[in-house]
Short mmCIF file of C-alpha atoms in Angstrom, two decimals:
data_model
loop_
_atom_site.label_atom_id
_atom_site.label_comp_id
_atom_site.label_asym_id
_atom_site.label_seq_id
_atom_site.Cartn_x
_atom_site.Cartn_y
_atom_site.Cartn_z
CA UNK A 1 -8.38 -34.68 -19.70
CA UNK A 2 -4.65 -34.53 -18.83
CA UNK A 3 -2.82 -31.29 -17.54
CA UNK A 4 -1.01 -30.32 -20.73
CA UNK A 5 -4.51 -30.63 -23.06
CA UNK A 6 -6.41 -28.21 -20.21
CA UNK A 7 -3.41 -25.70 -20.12
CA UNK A 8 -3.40 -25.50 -23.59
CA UNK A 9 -7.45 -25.17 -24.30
CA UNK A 10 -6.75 -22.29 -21.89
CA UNK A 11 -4.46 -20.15 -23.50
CA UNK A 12 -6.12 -20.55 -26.74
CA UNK A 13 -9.04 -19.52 -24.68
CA UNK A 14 -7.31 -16.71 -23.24
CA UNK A 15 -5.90 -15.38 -25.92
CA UNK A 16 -8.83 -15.46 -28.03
CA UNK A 17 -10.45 -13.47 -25.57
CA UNK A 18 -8.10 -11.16 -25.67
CA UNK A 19 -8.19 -10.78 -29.07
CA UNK A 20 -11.81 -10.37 -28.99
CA UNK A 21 -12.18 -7.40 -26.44
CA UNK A 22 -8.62 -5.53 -27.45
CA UNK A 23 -9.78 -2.88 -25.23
CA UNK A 24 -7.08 -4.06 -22.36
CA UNK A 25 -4.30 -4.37 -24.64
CA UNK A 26 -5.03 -1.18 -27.01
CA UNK A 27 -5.05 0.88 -23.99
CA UNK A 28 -1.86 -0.47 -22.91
CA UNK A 29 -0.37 0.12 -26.39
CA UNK A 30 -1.75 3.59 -26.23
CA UNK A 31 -0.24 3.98 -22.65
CA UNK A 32 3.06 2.66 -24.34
CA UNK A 33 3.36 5.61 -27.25
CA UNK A 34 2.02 8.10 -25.12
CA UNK A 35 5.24 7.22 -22.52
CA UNK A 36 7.50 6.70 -25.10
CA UNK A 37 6.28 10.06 -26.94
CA UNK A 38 6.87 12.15 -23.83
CA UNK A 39 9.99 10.53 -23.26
CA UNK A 40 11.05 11.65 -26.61
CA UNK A 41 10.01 15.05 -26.22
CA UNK A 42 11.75 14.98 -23.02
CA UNK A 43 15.28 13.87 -23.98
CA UNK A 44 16.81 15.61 -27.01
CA UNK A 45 20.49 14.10 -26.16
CA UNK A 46 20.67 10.33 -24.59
CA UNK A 47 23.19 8.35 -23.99
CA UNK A 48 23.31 4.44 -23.75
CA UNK A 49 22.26 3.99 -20.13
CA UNK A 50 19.90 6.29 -19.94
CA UNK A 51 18.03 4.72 -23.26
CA UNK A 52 18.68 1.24 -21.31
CA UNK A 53 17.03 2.59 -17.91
CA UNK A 54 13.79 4.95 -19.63
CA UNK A 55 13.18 1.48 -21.82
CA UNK A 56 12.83 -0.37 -18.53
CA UNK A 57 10.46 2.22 -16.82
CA UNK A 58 8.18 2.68 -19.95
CA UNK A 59 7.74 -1.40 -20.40
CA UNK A 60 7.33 -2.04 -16.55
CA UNK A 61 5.03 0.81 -15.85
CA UNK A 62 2.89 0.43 -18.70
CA UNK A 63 2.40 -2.91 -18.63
CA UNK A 64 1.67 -3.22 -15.00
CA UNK A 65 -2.04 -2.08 -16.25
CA UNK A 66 -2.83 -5.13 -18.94
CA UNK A 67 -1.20 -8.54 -16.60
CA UNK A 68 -2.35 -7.14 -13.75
CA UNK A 69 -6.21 -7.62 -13.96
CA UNK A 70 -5.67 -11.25 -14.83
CA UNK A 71 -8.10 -11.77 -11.46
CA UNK A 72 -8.69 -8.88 -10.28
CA UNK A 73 -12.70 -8.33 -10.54
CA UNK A 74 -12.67 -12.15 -11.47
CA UNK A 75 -16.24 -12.92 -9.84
CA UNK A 76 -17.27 -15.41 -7.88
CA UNK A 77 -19.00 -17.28 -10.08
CA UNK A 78 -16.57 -17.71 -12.91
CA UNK A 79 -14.39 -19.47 -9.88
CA UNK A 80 -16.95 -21.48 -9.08
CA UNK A 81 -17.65 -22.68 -13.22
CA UNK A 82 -13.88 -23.55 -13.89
CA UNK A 83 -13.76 -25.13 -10.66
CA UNK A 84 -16.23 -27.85 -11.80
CA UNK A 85 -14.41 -27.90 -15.10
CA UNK A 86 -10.30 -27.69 -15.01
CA UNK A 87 -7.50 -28.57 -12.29
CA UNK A 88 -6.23 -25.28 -10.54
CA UNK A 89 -2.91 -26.58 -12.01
CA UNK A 90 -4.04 -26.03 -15.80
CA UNK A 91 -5.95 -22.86 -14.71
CA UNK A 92 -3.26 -20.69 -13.31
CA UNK A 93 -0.68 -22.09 -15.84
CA UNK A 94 -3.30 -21.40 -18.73
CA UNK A 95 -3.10 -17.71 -17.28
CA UNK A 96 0.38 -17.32 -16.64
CA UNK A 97 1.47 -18.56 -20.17
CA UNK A 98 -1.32 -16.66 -22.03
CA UNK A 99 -0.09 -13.59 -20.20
CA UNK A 100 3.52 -14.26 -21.06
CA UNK A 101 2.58 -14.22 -24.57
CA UNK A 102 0.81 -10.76 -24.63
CA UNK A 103 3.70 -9.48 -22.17
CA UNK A 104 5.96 -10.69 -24.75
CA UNK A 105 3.87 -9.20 -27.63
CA UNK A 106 4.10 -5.85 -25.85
CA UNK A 107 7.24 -5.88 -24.87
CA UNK A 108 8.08 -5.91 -28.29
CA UNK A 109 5.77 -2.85 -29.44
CA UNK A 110 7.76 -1.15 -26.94
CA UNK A 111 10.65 -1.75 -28.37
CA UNK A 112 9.87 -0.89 -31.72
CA UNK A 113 8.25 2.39 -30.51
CA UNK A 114 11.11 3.29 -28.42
CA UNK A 115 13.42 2.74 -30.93
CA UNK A 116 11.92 4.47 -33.88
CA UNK A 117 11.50 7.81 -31.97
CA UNK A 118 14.74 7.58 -29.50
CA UNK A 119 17.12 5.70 -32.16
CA UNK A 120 18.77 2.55 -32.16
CA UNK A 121 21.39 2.29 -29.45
CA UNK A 122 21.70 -1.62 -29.54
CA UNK A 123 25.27 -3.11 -30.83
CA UNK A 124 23.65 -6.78 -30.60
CA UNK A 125 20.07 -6.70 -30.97
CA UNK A 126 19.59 -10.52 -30.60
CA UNK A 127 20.55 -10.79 -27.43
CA UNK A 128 18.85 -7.38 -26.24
CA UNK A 129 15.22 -8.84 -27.37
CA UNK A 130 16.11 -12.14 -26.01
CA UNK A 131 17.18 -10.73 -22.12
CA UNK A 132 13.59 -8.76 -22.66
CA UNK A 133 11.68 -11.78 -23.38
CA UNK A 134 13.40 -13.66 -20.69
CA UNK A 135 12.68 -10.56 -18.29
CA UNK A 136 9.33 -9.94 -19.36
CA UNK A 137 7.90 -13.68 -19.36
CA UNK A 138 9.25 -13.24 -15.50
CA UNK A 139 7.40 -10.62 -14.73
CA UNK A 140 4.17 -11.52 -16.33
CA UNK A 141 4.19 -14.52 -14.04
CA UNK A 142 4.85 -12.76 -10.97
CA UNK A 143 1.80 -10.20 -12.21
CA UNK A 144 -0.38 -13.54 -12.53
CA UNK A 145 0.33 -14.52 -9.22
CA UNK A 146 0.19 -11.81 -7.29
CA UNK A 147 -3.21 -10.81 -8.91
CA UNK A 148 -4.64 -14.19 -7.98
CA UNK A 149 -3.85 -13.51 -4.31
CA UNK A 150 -4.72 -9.84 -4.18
CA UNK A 151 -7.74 -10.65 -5.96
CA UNK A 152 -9.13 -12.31 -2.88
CA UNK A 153 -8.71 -9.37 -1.13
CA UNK A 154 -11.03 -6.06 -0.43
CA UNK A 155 -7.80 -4.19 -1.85
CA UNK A 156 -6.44 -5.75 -4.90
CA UNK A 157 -5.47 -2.31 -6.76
CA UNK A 158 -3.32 -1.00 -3.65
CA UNK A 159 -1.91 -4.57 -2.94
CA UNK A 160 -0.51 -5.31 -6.19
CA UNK A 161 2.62 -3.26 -6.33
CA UNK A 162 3.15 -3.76 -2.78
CA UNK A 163 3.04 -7.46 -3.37
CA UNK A 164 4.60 -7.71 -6.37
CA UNK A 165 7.72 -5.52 -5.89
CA UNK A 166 10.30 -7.47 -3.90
CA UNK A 167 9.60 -10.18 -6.29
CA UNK A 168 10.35 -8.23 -9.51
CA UNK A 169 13.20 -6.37 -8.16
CA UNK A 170 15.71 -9.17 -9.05
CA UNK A 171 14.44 -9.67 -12.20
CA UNK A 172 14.78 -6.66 -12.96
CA UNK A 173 18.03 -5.98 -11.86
CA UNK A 174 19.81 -9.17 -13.52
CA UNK A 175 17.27 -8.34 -17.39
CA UNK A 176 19.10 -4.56 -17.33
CA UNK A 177 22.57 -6.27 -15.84
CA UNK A 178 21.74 -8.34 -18.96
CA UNK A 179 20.52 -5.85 -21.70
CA UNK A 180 23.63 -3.41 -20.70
CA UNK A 181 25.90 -5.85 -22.07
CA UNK A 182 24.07 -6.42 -24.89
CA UNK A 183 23.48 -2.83 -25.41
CA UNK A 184 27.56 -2.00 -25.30
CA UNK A 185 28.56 -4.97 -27.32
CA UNK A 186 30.43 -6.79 -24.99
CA UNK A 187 31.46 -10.06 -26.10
CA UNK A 188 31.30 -12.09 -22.96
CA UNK A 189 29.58 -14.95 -21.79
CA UNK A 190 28.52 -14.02 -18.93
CA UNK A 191 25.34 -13.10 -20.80
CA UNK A 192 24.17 -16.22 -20.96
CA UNK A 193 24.70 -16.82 -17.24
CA UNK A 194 21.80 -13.95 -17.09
CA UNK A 195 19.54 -15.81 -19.41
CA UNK A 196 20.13 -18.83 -17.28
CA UNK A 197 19.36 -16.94 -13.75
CA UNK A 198 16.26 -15.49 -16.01
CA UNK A 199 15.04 -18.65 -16.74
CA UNK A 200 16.11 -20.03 -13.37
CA UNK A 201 13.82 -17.32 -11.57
CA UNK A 202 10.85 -17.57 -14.51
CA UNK A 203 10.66 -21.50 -13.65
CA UNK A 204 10.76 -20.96 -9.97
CA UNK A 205 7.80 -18.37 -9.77
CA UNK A 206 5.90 -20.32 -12.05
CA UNK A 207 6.21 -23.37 -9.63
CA UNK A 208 5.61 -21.16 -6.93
CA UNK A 209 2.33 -19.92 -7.99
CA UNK A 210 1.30 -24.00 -8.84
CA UNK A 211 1.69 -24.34 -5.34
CA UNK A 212 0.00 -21.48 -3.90
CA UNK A 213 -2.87 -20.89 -6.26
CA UNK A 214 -4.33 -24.34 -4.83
CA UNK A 215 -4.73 -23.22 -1.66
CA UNK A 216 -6.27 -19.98 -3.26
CA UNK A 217 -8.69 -22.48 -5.39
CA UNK A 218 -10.07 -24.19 -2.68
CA UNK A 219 -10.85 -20.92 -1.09
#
């Protein structure tokens, strides 16, 4: 079976799963309105960065909870059956795609949250939900990975934000360089020198964790 038919079986298999214990990604949802809700009661006047920067906080905070147990408590045993079964090249890209997708999905309910309680401060809202995607697929995969490696580890909960910060940090910074612009309507196109850095950085992490996640296999 080649690489691109195991990746795939995988995220269907993922996915499925996911959709048959929602517990993971209700409680994120719930952790979602319950951030945005408390923002709302917090802010009664809000201007255009600060919707921009509390948008950023909610998604990345809330959603550190539901990508980040892609491995963690992952038992020994379920190593050991889809090491018999799959290349450690379909296995971590079967994760990190699946995971994009829900980070995606979420990112979206955010959105739609955020904007129905805090209003609608977007002048182009096409290229706002397309620097999120961009930025969230990005930080899904850098979630995947460093879950696989902190996973192996006595101390997966306290290493994961240790781990996974420097690597986030620029992806963070160039999705809200990105979403300002597209929040103040600036017709430039420099915007799509973001996406491209984006996608740039989304490509290189995923290689990345191809790499590394076969040493972590054979471990």
């Amino acid at each position: 079976m080649n690489l691109y038919r195991q990746t795939l079986i995988l995220v269907k298999q993922q996915l499925s799963l996911e959709w048959r214990y929602k517990y993971t990604a209700g409680s994120v949802l719930m952790h979602i309105l319950v951030a945005v809700f408390i923002t709302f009661l917090s802010f009664k006047v809000m201007d255009r960065p600060t919707w921009n920067s509390m948008y950023w906080l909610i998604l990345i905070f809330t959603t550190l909870q539901g990508i980040s147990k892609s491995f963690i408590g992952t038992g020994r045993g379920s190593y050991l059956y889809y090491y018999q079964l799959v290349k450690p090249d379909s296995f971590i890209l079967g994760k990190m795609i699946s995971n994009a997708i829900l980070m995606m999905i979420l990112s979206l309910c955010c959105l739609i949250a955020y904007t129905l309680l805090m209003g609608n401060y977007m002048q182009m809202p096409g290229r706002y939900i397309i620097t999120i995607l961009l930025t969230s697929t990005g930080i899904s995969i850098v979630y995947t990975l460093i879950s696989a490696i902190a996973g192996k580890t006595d101390n997966a909960t306290l290493l994961m934000p240790i781990l996974s910060l420097p690597v986030i940090i620029p992806l963070i910074l160039v999705g809200i360089k990105a979403s300002k612009k597209a929040m103040d309507g600036i017709e430039t196109n420099s915007i799509y020198t973001d996406w491209a850095v984006l996608l740039v950085l989304d490509i290189a992490v995923m290689w990345l964790g191809v790499v590394l996640f076969k040493y972590l296999w054979k471990d």
